[in-house]
Short mmCIF file of C-alpha atoms in Angstrom, two decimals:
data_model
loop_
_atom_site.label_atom_id
_atom_site.label_comp_id
_atom_site.label_asym_id
_atom_site.label_seq_id
_atom_site.Cartn_x
_atom_site.Cartn_y
_atom_site.Cartn_z
CA MET Z 1 59.44 -76.93 160.72
CA ALA Z 2 58.84 -76.97 156.97
CA LYS Z 3 56.20 -79.63 157.30
CA GLY Z 4 54.31 -77.86 160.04
CA GLU Z 5 54.44 -74.55 158.24
CA GLY Z 6 53.52 -75.53 154.72
CA GLY Z 7 53.28 -79.28 154.26
CA GLU Z 8 49.80 -79.46 155.77
CA GLN Z 9 48.46 -76.60 153.67
CA TYR Z 10 48.20 -78.48 150.40
CA SER Z 11 48.00 -82.04 149.26
CA ASN Z 12 50.45 -81.39 146.41
CA ALA Z 13 53.45 -82.14 148.58
CA SER Z 14 55.71 -82.62 145.59
CA LEU Z 15 55.59 -78.92 144.90
CA LEU Z 16 56.93 -78.20 148.38
CA ASN Z 17 60.11 -80.24 148.05
CA LYS Z 18 62.37 -77.29 147.43
CA PRO Z 19 66.03 -77.00 148.39
CA VAL Z 20 66.58 -75.36 151.74
CA SER Z 21 68.85 -72.46 152.41
CA GLN Z 22 72.00 -72.72 154.53
CA ASP Z 23 70.08 -72.07 157.75
CA GLY Z 24 67.85 -75.07 157.01
CA ILE Z 25 64.60 -73.12 156.48
CA SER Z 26 62.50 -74.01 153.43
CA LEU Z 27 61.38 -71.03 151.39
CA THR Z 28 58.40 -72.50 149.54
CA PRO Z 29 56.09 -73.20 152.55
CA LYS Z 30 56.09 -69.52 153.47
CA ARG Z 31 55.18 -68.61 149.96
CA GLU Z 32 52.45 -71.28 149.89
CA HIS Z 33 51.07 -70.01 153.19
CA ARG Z 34 51.01 -66.49 151.78
CA ASN Z 35 48.99 -67.65 148.79
CA ARG Z 36 46.41 -69.34 151.01
CA LEU Z 37 43.21 -67.29 151.22
CA SER Z 38 41.08 -67.20 154.34
CA ILE Z 39 37.29 -67.37 154.22
CA CYS Z 40 37.25 -63.68 155.14
CA ASN Z 41 39.48 -62.87 152.14
CA LYS Z 42 37.26 -64.86 149.80
CA LEU Z 43 34.07 -63.30 151.13
CA SER Z 44 35.55 -59.80 150.88
CA TYR Z 45 36.62 -60.48 147.32
CA ALA Z 46 33.20 -61.92 146.47
CA ILE Z 47 31.34 -58.93 147.94
CA GLY Z 48 33.25 -56.69 145.54
CA GLY Z 49 31.39 -58.31 142.64
CA ALA Z 50 27.92 -57.43 143.96
CA PRO Z 51 27.71 -53.79 142.71
CA TYR Z 52 28.07 -54.84 139.08
CA GLN Z 53 25.19 -57.31 139.32
CA ILE Z 54 22.92 -55.16 141.51
CA THR Z 55 23.15 -52.09 139.29
CA GLY Z 56 23.08 -54.15 136.10
CA CYS Z 57 19.95 -55.99 137.20
CA ALA Z 58 18.16 -52.77 138.21
CA LEU Z 59 19.07 -51.09 134.93
CA GLY Z 60 18.21 -54.13 132.85
CA PHE Z 61 14.74 -54.66 134.31
CA PHE Z 62 13.60 -51.09 135.02
CA LEU Z 63 15.48 -48.50 132.93
CA GLN Z 64 13.30 -48.93 129.85
CA ILE Z 65 10.08 -48.60 131.90
CA TYR Z 66 11.55 -45.60 133.71
CA LEU Z 67 12.52 -43.76 130.52
CA LEU Z 68 9.11 -44.34 128.95
CA ASP Z 69 6.68 -43.97 131.85
CA VAL Z 70 8.50 -41.74 134.35
CA ALA Z 71 10.90 -39.60 132.31
CA GLN Z 72 8.26 -39.73 129.54
CA LEU Z 73 10.68 -39.90 126.65
CA ASP Z 74 9.65 -40.83 123.15
CA PRO Z 75 10.20 -44.58 122.60
CA PHE Z 76 12.54 -43.85 119.69
CA TYR Z 77 14.84 -41.76 121.90
CA ALA Z 78 14.59 -44.28 124.72
CA SER Z 79 15.78 -47.03 122.38
CA ILE Z 80 18.69 -44.83 121.25
CA ILE Z 81 19.76 -44.31 124.86
CA LEU Z 82 19.60 -48.03 125.64
CA PHE Z 83 21.43 -49.23 122.53
CA VAL Z 84 24.08 -46.49 122.50
CA GLY Z 85 24.70 -47.05 126.20
CA ARG Z 86 25.24 -50.78 125.69
CA ALA Z 87 27.45 -50.22 122.65
CA TRP Z 88 29.54 -47.65 124.51
CA ASP Z 89 29.81 -49.99 127.48
CA ALA Z 90 31.15 -52.78 125.27
CA VAL Z 91 33.74 -50.52 123.61
CA THR Z 92 35.10 -49.23 126.92
CA ASP Z 93 35.98 -52.70 128.23
CA PRO Z 94 39.05 -53.45 126.07
CA THR Z 95 40.12 -49.79 126.35
CA VAL Z 96 40.05 -49.88 130.15
CA GLY Z 97 41.69 -53.30 130.09
CA PHE Z 98 44.56 -51.87 128.07
CA LEU Z 99 44.95 -48.88 130.40
CA VAL Z 100 44.87 -51.11 133.47
CA SER Z 101 47.55 -53.36 132.00
CA ARG Z 102 49.76 -50.29 131.52
CA SER Z 103 49.14 -48.98 135.05
CA PRO Z 104 52.13 -48.83 137.43
CA TRP Z 105 52.21 -50.81 140.63
CA THR Z 106 51.34 -48.78 143.76
CA ARG Z 107 51.39 -49.61 147.45
CA PHE Z 108 47.69 -50.48 147.09
CA GLY Z 109 48.39 -52.65 144.06
CA ARG Z 110 47.64 -52.11 140.37
CA MET Z 111 43.90 -52.88 140.34
CA MET Z 112 42.77 -51.32 143.64
CA PRO Z 113 43.40 -47.66 142.69
CA TRP Z 114 41.08 -48.05 139.70
CA ILE Z 115 38.39 -49.55 141.91
CA LEU Z 116 38.72 -46.87 144.60
CA LEU Z 117 38.85 -43.83 142.33
CA SER Z 118 35.95 -44.92 140.11
CA THR Z 119 33.52 -45.73 142.94
CA PRO Z 120 32.38 -42.24 144.06
CA LEU Z 121 31.96 -40.97 140.50
CA ALA Z 122 30.14 -44.14 139.45
CA VAL Z 123 27.74 -43.81 142.38
CA LEU Z 124 26.99 -40.17 141.53
CA SER Z 125 26.36 -40.88 137.85
CA TYR Z 126 24.15 -43.88 138.70
CA PHE Z 127 22.00 -41.74 140.99
CA LEU Z 128 21.61 -39.05 138.30
CA ILE Z 129 20.36 -41.67 135.83
CA TRP Z 130 17.27 -42.03 138.03
CA TYR Z 131 16.72 -38.29 138.45
CA VAL Z 132 14.27 -36.46 136.18
CA PRO Z 133 15.79 -33.05 135.31
CA PRO Z 134 13.51 -29.97 135.49
CA PHE Z 135 13.75 -29.29 131.75
CA GLU Z 136 12.39 -30.96 128.63
CA ASN Z 137 14.63 -30.14 125.69
CA GLY Z 138 17.83 -31.68 127.04
CA LYS Z 139 16.43 -34.82 128.66
CA VAL Z 140 17.74 -37.15 125.98
CA ILE Z 141 21.26 -35.72 126.28
CA TRP Z 142 21.03 -35.90 130.09
CA TYR Z 143 20.20 -39.60 130.21
CA LEU Z 144 22.50 -40.54 127.35
CA PHE Z 145 25.42 -38.75 129.00
CA PHE Z 146 24.98 -40.13 132.50
CA TYR Z 147 24.13 -43.63 131.28
CA CYS Z 148 27.30 -43.78 129.17
CA LEU Z 149 29.33 -42.15 131.96
CA PHE Z 150 28.13 -44.69 134.49
CA GLN Z 151 28.89 -47.57 132.13
CA SER Z 152 32.44 -46.24 131.67
CA LEU Z 153 33.03 -45.76 135.40
CA GLN Z 154 31.56 -49.14 136.23
CA THR Z 155 33.92 -50.66 133.66
CA CYS Z 156 36.79 -48.95 135.51
CA PHE Z 157 35.57 -50.86 138.57
CA HIS Z 158 34.63 -54.21 137.08
CA VAL Z 159 37.50 -54.89 134.67
CA PRO Z 160 40.21 -54.41 137.35
CA TYR Z 161 38.05 -56.34 139.79
CA SER Z 162 37.73 -59.25 137.36
CA ALA Z 163 41.47 -59.25 136.66
CA LEU Z 164 42.09 -59.13 140.41
CA THR Z 165 41.40 -62.87 140.40
CA MET Z 166 44.93 -63.40 139.10
CA PHE Z 167 46.47 -61.29 141.89
CA ILE Z 168 44.73 -62.50 145.03
CA SER Z 169 46.65 -65.79 144.86
CA SER Z 170 48.95 -67.64 142.49
CA GLU Z 171 47.31 -70.97 143.37
CA GLN Z 172 44.65 -72.26 140.96
CA LYS Z 173 42.77 -74.01 143.77
CA GLU Z 174 42.49 -70.79 145.77
CA ARG Z 175 41.45 -68.76 142.74
CA ASP Z 176 38.78 -71.31 141.80
CA SER Z 177 37.43 -71.28 145.35
CA ALA Z 178 37.38 -67.46 145.45
CA THR Z 179 35.60 -67.45 142.07
CA ALA Z 180 32.91 -69.76 143.47
CA TYR Z 181 32.40 -67.37 146.39
CA ARG Z 182 32.24 -64.49 143.94
CA MET Z 183 29.68 -66.11 141.67
CA THR Z 184 27.47 -66.96 144.65
CA VAL Z 185 27.50 -63.35 145.83
CA GLU Z 186 26.96 -62.03 142.30
CA VAL Z 187 23.93 -64.24 141.80
CA LEU Z 188 22.67 -63.02 145.17
CA GLY Z 189 23.34 -59.52 143.86
CA THR Z 190 20.86 -60.09 141.06
CA VAL Z 191 18.29 -61.12 143.66
CA VAL Z 192 19.07 -58.06 145.78
CA GLY Z 193 18.93 -55.70 142.81
CA THR Z 194 15.59 -57.09 141.67
CA ALA Z 195 14.18 -57.05 145.21
CA ILE Z 196 15.26 -53.50 146.09
CA GLN Z 197 14.15 -51.94 142.83
CA GLY Z 198 11.03 -54.07 142.61
CA GLN Z 199 9.81 -53.50 146.15
CA ILE Z 200 10.43 -49.77 146.28
CA VAL Z 201 9.09 -48.88 142.84
CA GLY Z 202 6.79 -51.88 142.43
CA MET Z 203 3.68 -49.75 142.76
CA ALA Z 204 4.91 -47.66 139.82
CA ASN Z 205 4.37 -50.56 137.43
CA ALA Z 206 1.63 -49.66 134.97
CA PRO Z 207 -1.19 -52.22 134.52
CA CYS Z 208 -1.84 -53.79 131.16
CA LEU Z 209 -4.18 -52.04 128.76
CA PRO Z 210 -7.14 -54.08 127.41
CA GLY Z 211 -7.42 -54.11 123.65
CA PRO Z 212 -10.57 -53.79 121.52
CA GLY Z 213 -11.06 -57.54 121.55
CA ASP Z 214 -10.77 -57.81 125.33
CA VAL Z 215 -13.52 -55.48 126.58
CA GLY Z 216 -16.19 -53.35 125.04
CA PRO Z 217 -16.42 -49.58 125.37
CA GLU Z 218 -18.92 -49.75 128.19
CA GLN Z 219 -16.80 -52.28 130.07
CA ASN Z 220 -13.79 -50.10 129.61
CA VAL Z 221 -15.64 -47.18 131.22
CA SER Z 222 -16.65 -49.45 134.06
CA VAL Z 223 -13.05 -50.42 134.69
CA ASN Z 224 -11.94 -46.80 134.73
CA SER Z 225 -14.71 -45.76 137.10
CA THR Z 226 -13.82 -48.58 139.44
CA GLU Z 227 -10.24 -47.35 139.59
CA VAL Z 228 -11.36 -43.79 140.29
CA ASN Z 229 -13.85 -44.76 143.01
CA ASN Z 230 -11.38 -47.07 144.70
CA SER Z 231 -10.41 -45.84 148.17
CA THR Z 232 -6.78 -46.71 147.52
CA PRO Z 233 -4.70 -43.50 147.23
CA VAL Z 234 -3.73 -42.67 143.67
CA ILE Z 235 0.03 -42.63 143.10
CA SER Z 236 1.14 -39.51 141.29
CA LEU Z 237 4.02 -39.22 138.86
CA GLU Z 238 5.99 -37.24 141.46
CA ASP Z 239 5.62 -40.13 143.93
CA THR Z 240 6.96 -42.48 141.30
CA LYS Z 241 9.95 -40.21 140.67
CA VAL Z 242 10.74 -40.14 144.38
CA ALA Z 243 10.43 -43.93 144.60
CA TYR Z 244 13.00 -44.39 141.84
CA MET Z 245 15.39 -41.97 143.54
CA ILE Z 246 15.04 -43.74 146.88
CA ALA Z 247 15.76 -47.08 145.24
CA SER Z 248 18.83 -45.68 143.48
CA GLY Z 249 20.03 -44.15 146.76
CA VAL Z 250 19.83 -47.52 148.53
CA ILE Z 251 21.72 -49.22 145.72
CA CYS Z 252 24.38 -46.47 145.75
CA LEU Z 253 24.91 -47.04 149.46
CA ILE Z 254 25.35 -50.77 148.90
CA TYR Z 255 27.80 -50.02 146.05
CA ILE Z 256 29.99 -47.93 148.38
CA LEU Z 257 29.89 -50.48 151.22
CA CYS Z 258 30.91 -53.30 148.89
CA ALA Z 259 33.86 -51.28 147.58
CA ILE Z 260 35.01 -50.57 151.15
CA VAL Z 261 34.80 -54.25 152.11
CA LEU Z 262 36.77 -55.21 148.99
CA PHE Z 263 39.51 -52.68 149.70
CA PHE Z 264 40.04 -53.63 153.35
CA GLY Z 265 39.43 -57.36 152.98
CA VAL Z 266 41.63 -58.23 149.98
CA ARG Z 267 45.35 -57.74 149.53
CA GLU Z 268 46.56 -57.59 145.97
CA GLN Z 269 49.74 -59.63 145.50
CA LYS Z 270 52.44 -58.52 143.15
CA GLU Z 271 53.61 -61.12 140.68
CA SER Z 272 56.87 -62.68 141.84
CA VAL Z 273 58.04 -62.95 138.22
CA ARG Z 274 60.16 -59.98 137.21
CA VAL Z 275 59.02 -57.94 134.25
CA ARG Z 276 61.22 -58.69 131.29
CA THR Z 277 59.36 -56.87 128.52
CA GLU Z 278 58.43 -53.30 127.76
CA PRO Z 279 54.71 -52.41 127.63
CA MET Z 280 53.35 -53.05 124.15
CA SER Z 281 50.89 -51.05 122.10
CA PHE Z 282 47.13 -51.50 122.34
CA PHE Z 283 46.67 -53.26 119.00
CA ARG Z 284 49.70 -55.46 119.53
CA GLY Z 285 48.23 -56.51 122.88
CA ILE Z 286 44.90 -57.32 121.21
CA LYS Z 287 46.63 -59.37 118.53
CA LEU Z 288 48.65 -61.27 121.13
CA VAL Z 289 45.69 -62.02 123.39
CA MET Z 290 43.18 -62.90 120.67
CA GLY Z 291 45.84 -64.91 118.86
CA HIS Z 292 46.03 -67.34 121.77
CA GLY Z 293 44.02 -70.30 120.47
CA PRO Z 294 42.54 -71.62 123.77
CA TYR Z 295 41.35 -68.12 124.70
CA ALA Z 296 39.72 -67.53 121.30
CA LYS Z 297 37.90 -70.89 121.52
CA LEU Z 298 36.80 -70.27 125.11
CA VAL Z 299 35.43 -66.83 124.23
CA MET Z 300 33.47 -68.30 121.31
CA VAL Z 301 32.10 -71.08 123.51
CA PHE Z 302 30.72 -68.71 126.08
CA LEU Z 303 29.65 -66.16 123.48
CA PHE Z 304 27.19 -68.69 122.05
CA THR Z 305 26.13 -70.23 125.35
CA SER Z 306 25.70 -66.73 126.83
CA LEU Z 307 23.53 -65.77 123.88
CA GLY Z 308 21.33 -68.77 124.62
CA PHE Z 309 20.96 -68.11 128.33
CA MET Z 310 20.51 -64.35 127.83
CA LEU Z 311 17.72 -64.93 125.33
CA LEU Z 312 16.07 -67.19 127.90
CA GLU Z 313 16.52 -64.75 130.79
CA GLY Z 314 15.57 -61.66 128.83
CA ASN Z 315 12.31 -63.09 127.47
CA PHE Z 316 11.21 -65.59 130.11
CA ALA Z 317 9.27 -63.05 132.18
CA LEU Z 318 7.45 -61.77 129.10
CA PHE Z 319 6.82 -65.35 127.99
CA CYS Z 320 5.33 -66.22 131.38
CA SER Z 321 3.08 -63.16 131.54
CA SER Z 322 1.98 -62.96 127.91
CA THR Z 323 2.05 -66.50 126.50
CA LEU Z 324 1.50 -68.62 129.62
CA GLY Z 325 -0.85 -66.11 131.26
CA PHE Z 326 0.99 -65.92 134.60
CA ARG Z 327 0.95 -62.13 134.82
CA ASN Z 328 0.64 -62.18 138.61
CA ASP Z 329 3.24 -64.90 139.15
CA PHE Z 330 6.15 -64.01 136.86
CA GLN Z 331 8.00 -62.13 139.62
CA ASN Z 332 7.93 -65.26 141.79
CA ILE Z 333 9.10 -67.32 138.81
CA LEU Z 334 12.08 -64.99 138.30
CA LEU Z 335 12.84 -65.23 142.01
CA ILE Z 336 12.89 -69.03 141.76
CA ILE Z 337 15.42 -68.79 138.92
CA MET Z 338 17.75 -66.57 140.94
CA LEU Z 339 17.40 -68.55 144.17
CA PHE Z 340 18.15 -71.89 142.52
CA ALA Z 341 21.07 -70.30 140.70
CA THR Z 342 22.45 -69.13 144.04
CA LEU Z 343 22.00 -72.53 145.67
CA ALA Z 344 23.56 -74.34 142.71
CA ILE Z 345 26.87 -72.43 142.70
CA PRO Z 346 28.52 -74.54 145.46
CA ALA Z 347 27.28 -77.72 143.79
CA TRP Z 348 28.85 -76.70 140.48
CA GLN Z 349 32.09 -75.81 142.25
CA TRP Z 350 32.21 -79.32 143.73
CA PHE Z 351 31.30 -80.87 140.38
CA LEU Z 352 34.02 -79.10 138.40
CA SER Z 353 36.64 -79.95 141.04
CA ARG Z 354 35.60 -83.60 140.88
CA PHE Z 355 34.95 -84.14 137.17
CA GLY Z 356 36.72 -81.22 135.48
CA LYS Z 357 35.60 -77.88 134.13
CA LYS Z 358 34.99 -78.99 130.55
CA THR Z 359 32.66 -81.76 131.70
CA ALA Z 360 30.87 -79.29 133.97
CA VAL Z 361 30.15 -77.01 130.99
CA TYR Z 362 28.62 -79.89 129.05
CA VAL Z 363 26.48 -81.09 131.94
CA GLY Z 364 25.41 -77.60 133.01
CA SER Z 365 24.42 -76.48 129.53
CA LEU Z 366 22.70 -79.72 128.48
CA SER Z 367 20.74 -80.09 131.73
CA VAL Z 368 18.46 -77.18 130.92
CA ILE Z 369 17.54 -78.24 127.37
CA PRO Z 370 14.83 -80.85 128.22
CA PHE Z 371 13.05 -78.29 130.37
CA LEU Z 372 13.21 -75.67 127.62
CA ILE Z 373 11.43 -78.10 125.36
CA MET Z 374 8.91 -78.99 128.07
CA VAL Z 375 7.88 -75.41 128.84
CA VAL Z 376 6.69 -74.75 125.28
CA CYS Z 377 5.03 -78.15 124.85
CA VAL Z 378 2.98 -78.21 128.06
CA LYS Z 379 0.08 -75.77 127.87
CA SER Z 380 0.07 -73.11 130.60
CA ASN Z 381 0.91 -75.21 133.66
CA LEU Z 382 2.18 -73.17 136.61
CA ILE Z 383 3.83 -76.14 138.35
CA VAL Z 384 5.72 -77.09 135.19
CA THR Z 385 6.78 -73.46 134.80
CA TYR Z 386 8.21 -73.42 138.33
CA ILE Z 387 10.10 -76.64 137.58
CA VAL Z 388 11.50 -75.12 134.40
CA ALA Z 389 12.47 -72.00 136.34
CA ALA Z 390 14.39 -74.10 138.88
CA ALA Z 391 16.19 -75.99 136.10
CA ALA Z 392 16.96 -72.73 134.31
CA GLY Z 393 18.41 -71.38 137.56
CA ILE Z 394 20.76 -74.35 137.80
CA GLY Z 395 21.86 -73.74 134.21
CA VAL Z 396 22.27 -70.02 134.89
CA ALA Z 397 24.52 -70.89 137.83
CA SER Z 398 26.83 -72.85 135.55
CA ALA Z 399 26.81 -69.96 133.07
CA PHE Z 400 27.78 -67.59 135.91
CA LEU Z 401 30.54 -69.73 137.42
CA LEU Z 402 32.29 -71.67 134.69
CA PRO Z 403 33.52 -68.88 132.37
CA TRP Z 404 35.16 -67.01 135.25
CA SER Z 405 36.57 -70.27 136.60
CA MET Z 406 38.10 -71.22 133.23
CA LEU Z 407 39.55 -67.83 132.34
CA PRO Z 408 42.45 -68.10 134.84
CA ASP Z 409 43.40 -71.43 133.22
CA VAL Z 410 43.67 -69.71 129.83
CA VAL Z 411 45.79 -66.91 131.33
CA ASP Z 412 48.09 -69.50 132.93
CA ASP Z 413 48.37 -71.35 129.63
CA PHE Z 414 49.28 -68.08 127.91
CA LYS Z 415 51.98 -67.43 130.52
CA VAL Z 416 53.46 -70.88 129.98
CA GLN Z 417 53.58 -70.42 126.22
CA ASN Z 418 54.75 -66.78 126.45
CA PRO Z 419 57.02 -66.65 129.49
CA THR Z 420 58.57 -63.31 128.53
CA SER Z 421 55.27 -61.51 127.96
CA GLU Z 422 53.52 -60.17 131.05
CA GLY Z 423 50.88 -57.80 132.32
CA HIS Z 424 48.03 -58.88 130.00
CA GLU Z 425 45.63 -60.25 132.63
CA ALA Z 426 43.31 -57.24 132.37
CA LEU Z 427 43.15 -57.60 128.59
CA PHE Z 428 42.03 -61.23 128.85
CA TYR Z 429 39.25 -60.32 131.27
CA SER Z 430 38.19 -57.12 129.52
CA PHE Z 431 37.73 -58.86 126.17
CA TYR Z 432 35.64 -61.58 127.75
CA VAL Z 433 33.45 -58.90 129.38
CA PHE Z 434 33.28 -57.17 125.98
CA PHE Z 435 31.98 -60.31 124.27
CA THR Z 436 29.54 -60.96 127.10
CA LYS Z 437 28.07 -57.49 126.76
CA PHE Z 438 28.07 -57.89 123.01
CA ALA Z 439 25.99 -61.03 123.47
CA SER Z 440 23.65 -59.14 125.78
CA GLY Z 441 23.23 -56.35 123.23
CA VAL Z 442 22.62 -58.81 120.39
CA SER Z 443 20.04 -60.74 122.42
CA LEU Z 444 18.23 -57.53 123.36
CA GLY Z 445 18.25 -56.26 119.78
CA VAL Z 446 17.12 -59.55 118.27
CA SER Z 447 14.34 -59.97 120.84
CA THR Z 448 13.01 -56.44 120.47
CA LEU Z 449 13.17 -56.50 116.68
CA SER Z 450 11.51 -59.92 116.48
CA LEU Z 451 8.66 -58.90 118.77
CA ASP Z 452 8.20 -55.69 116.82
CA PHE Z 453 7.88 -57.61 113.55
CA ALA Z 454 5.45 -60.02 115.23
CA GLY Z 455 3.16 -57.14 116.18
CA TYR Z 456 3.77 -56.91 119.92
CA ILE Z 457 1.25 -54.64 121.67
CA THR Z 458 2.87 -52.46 124.35
CA ARG Z 459 1.26 -53.08 127.76
CA GLY Z 460 -1.40 -55.19 126.04
CA CYS Z 461 -3.32 -57.72 128.12
CA THR Z 462 -3.38 -60.08 125.14
CA GLN Z 463 -0.98 -60.53 122.23
CA PRO Z 464 -1.32 -61.83 118.64
CA ASN Z 465 -0.52 -65.47 117.96
CA GLU Z 466 2.61 -64.40 116.07
CA VAL Z 467 3.96 -62.88 119.30
CA HIS Z 468 3.34 -66.11 121.20
CA LEU Z 469 5.18 -68.09 118.53
CA THR Z 470 8.08 -65.61 118.57
CA LEU Z 471 8.38 -65.84 122.36
CA LYS Z 472 8.45 -69.64 122.18
CA VAL Z 473 11.32 -69.42 119.71
CA LEU Z 474 13.17 -66.90 121.88
CA VAL Z 475 12.93 -68.97 125.08
CA SER Z 476 13.29 -72.45 123.61
CA ALA Z 477 14.42 -73.04 120.02
CA ALA Z 478 16.97 -70.21 119.74
CA PRO Z 479 18.67 -70.86 123.13
CA ILE Z 480 18.96 -74.58 122.31
CA ILE Z 481 20.61 -73.83 118.95
CA PHE Z 482 23.08 -71.39 120.51
CA ILE Z 483 23.92 -73.75 123.39
CA PHE Z 484 24.59 -76.65 121.03
CA THR Z 485 26.80 -74.41 118.86
CA GLY Z 486 28.85 -73.41 121.87
CA LEU Z 487 29.25 -77.01 123.00
CA ILE Z 488 30.46 -78.05 119.54
CA ILE Z 489 33.20 -75.40 119.76
CA LEU Z 490 33.99 -76.56 123.30
CA TYR Z 491 34.90 -79.98 121.90
CA PHE Z 492 37.97 -78.36 120.31
CA TYR Z 493 38.96 -76.45 123.47
CA PRO Z 494 42.47 -77.81 124.17
CA ILE Z 495 42.99 -77.18 127.89
CA THR Z 496 42.18 -80.49 129.57
CA GLU Z 497 42.62 -81.25 133.26
CA ASP Z 498 46.03 -82.82 132.57
CA ARG Z 499 47.22 -79.75 130.69
CA ARG Z 500 45.84 -77.48 133.40
CA GLN Z 501 47.70 -79.35 136.14
CA ALA Z 502 50.89 -79.37 134.05
CA ASN Z 503 50.64 -75.61 133.56
CA ARG Z 504 50.14 -75.12 137.28
CA LYS Z 505 53.28 -77.08 138.10
CA LEU Z 506 55.34 -75.26 135.48
CA LEU Z 507 54.25 -71.86 136.75
CA GLN Z 508 54.92 -72.92 140.34
CA LYS Z 509 58.45 -73.96 139.38
CA GLN Z 510 58.89 -70.66 137.58
CA ARG Z 511 57.80 -68.71 140.65
CA ASP Z 512 60.01 -70.79 142.91
CA SER Z 513 62.97 -70.28 140.60
CA GLU Z 514 62.42 -66.53 140.47
CA SER Z 515 62.00 -66.33 144.23
CA ASP Z 516 65.11 -68.44 144.87
CA SER Z 517 67.07 -66.23 142.48
CA GLU Z 518 65.90 -63.12 144.30
CA THR Z 519 66.77 -64.68 147.66
CA ASP Z 520 70.24 -65.67 146.48
CA SER Z 521 70.83 -62.16 145.18
CA THR Z 522 69.73 -60.68 148.49
CA GLU Z 523 71.96 -63.01 150.49
CA LEU Z 524 74.90 -62.24 148.20
CA ALA Z 525 74.32 -58.52 148.68
CA HIS Z 526 74.36 -58.97 152.47
CA ILE Z 527 77.58 -60.96 152.27
CA VAL Z 528 79.23 -58.29 150.11
#
């Protein structure tokens, strides 16, 4: 009976050889069967990650254009909103992680209540970001407030959702598989976010403005008269406002549906290990988590590699349109990046299960470097650019998958080394999200500042040579330097495959011991 119930579930049969109770029924197979996730569970869990990517992609690509061209804010105030919003978003992550770790267990779990309660408020605040209020003086406060509010509420969704990885199953294999599903859906979410926002408000994109060296005054008049005499209906500012609101409404609906699927499709499992410590203070928790060597090294690895890939992603569209001259093709190039990233997720999952996660990071990060060099050396070749986009997508897939796949290993290692300290899963995940957003903010600030110093012309059809050189550095030289720095740190990352498997076995024995102790206590109580 034990073999039929649990022995066929996993190949690690040695972990199932547990003593049987007096009635001859093995306890471990039932527990192993409980930890097994169905495809429906994994898909439901993965769908819960889509709102973060869909809204983040829409905000990242279109919020700046919206604030400048639709809300018609001064560029200085628009930059304040964007930078303060990102800084506030980064600060809220460890705070929410601490609060989640102190949350009591409910019948819905510890993470699910945060996800459920934050969803309706997050949806409302997101919609109001894309609404132009009927007053002028308080516009800056309006957008700053709702942008920061949405970032906080989305953090209340995403940090518990990220930490939920540790509570959907205690098996590393199941968690890794669920993470692969999640990363696939999240990459698809970036495609969906770009497609929805781009298609609905695509006609609101302003054309480039020719500079004095592009056309003469009489040619400029000719262009304007052509636009006026064109039979195509002119889109008003009010039409553009409505388009942005429709797009935000569609995304809000998807956000709610994803939260519902997550709630009904995933069951949060309570840790079988009994709590033996009192909740610690915020700063003590930070010191404990950041003092764990493997975690600190892993965060630094992906901080630098994320900086590299974010510089590439954030500037590649501008590089294609301004430097390479593919103004009409850059949307297709971005789509190629996202599609190849989506297709590459299962391949990376197979690769890391076959050759190990550390090897996968090296291969995934190094594979994109030759193409980064090629794209700046070959002069304006569309085919080469598409090839580079495909290679970048494969690298982006590894950047999506591997950090989230390796974080549970660090948490397990922490549990092995600190068996009496519990409830810090949310802190581990929140600090990684914090550093990721920090990298995003740094890449945005460095890119914008560099282009400003280079003399970038807003909406200009042509750019100075200094801008072209700066873009080449931002999409090639700088990412390569950051990626190599991260890989050097990875060399000192101590969790190998052998150590990971040893930790898994130790934690399994710990869970079995705790469960057996609880069972013996229950049986003794019945006897008494």
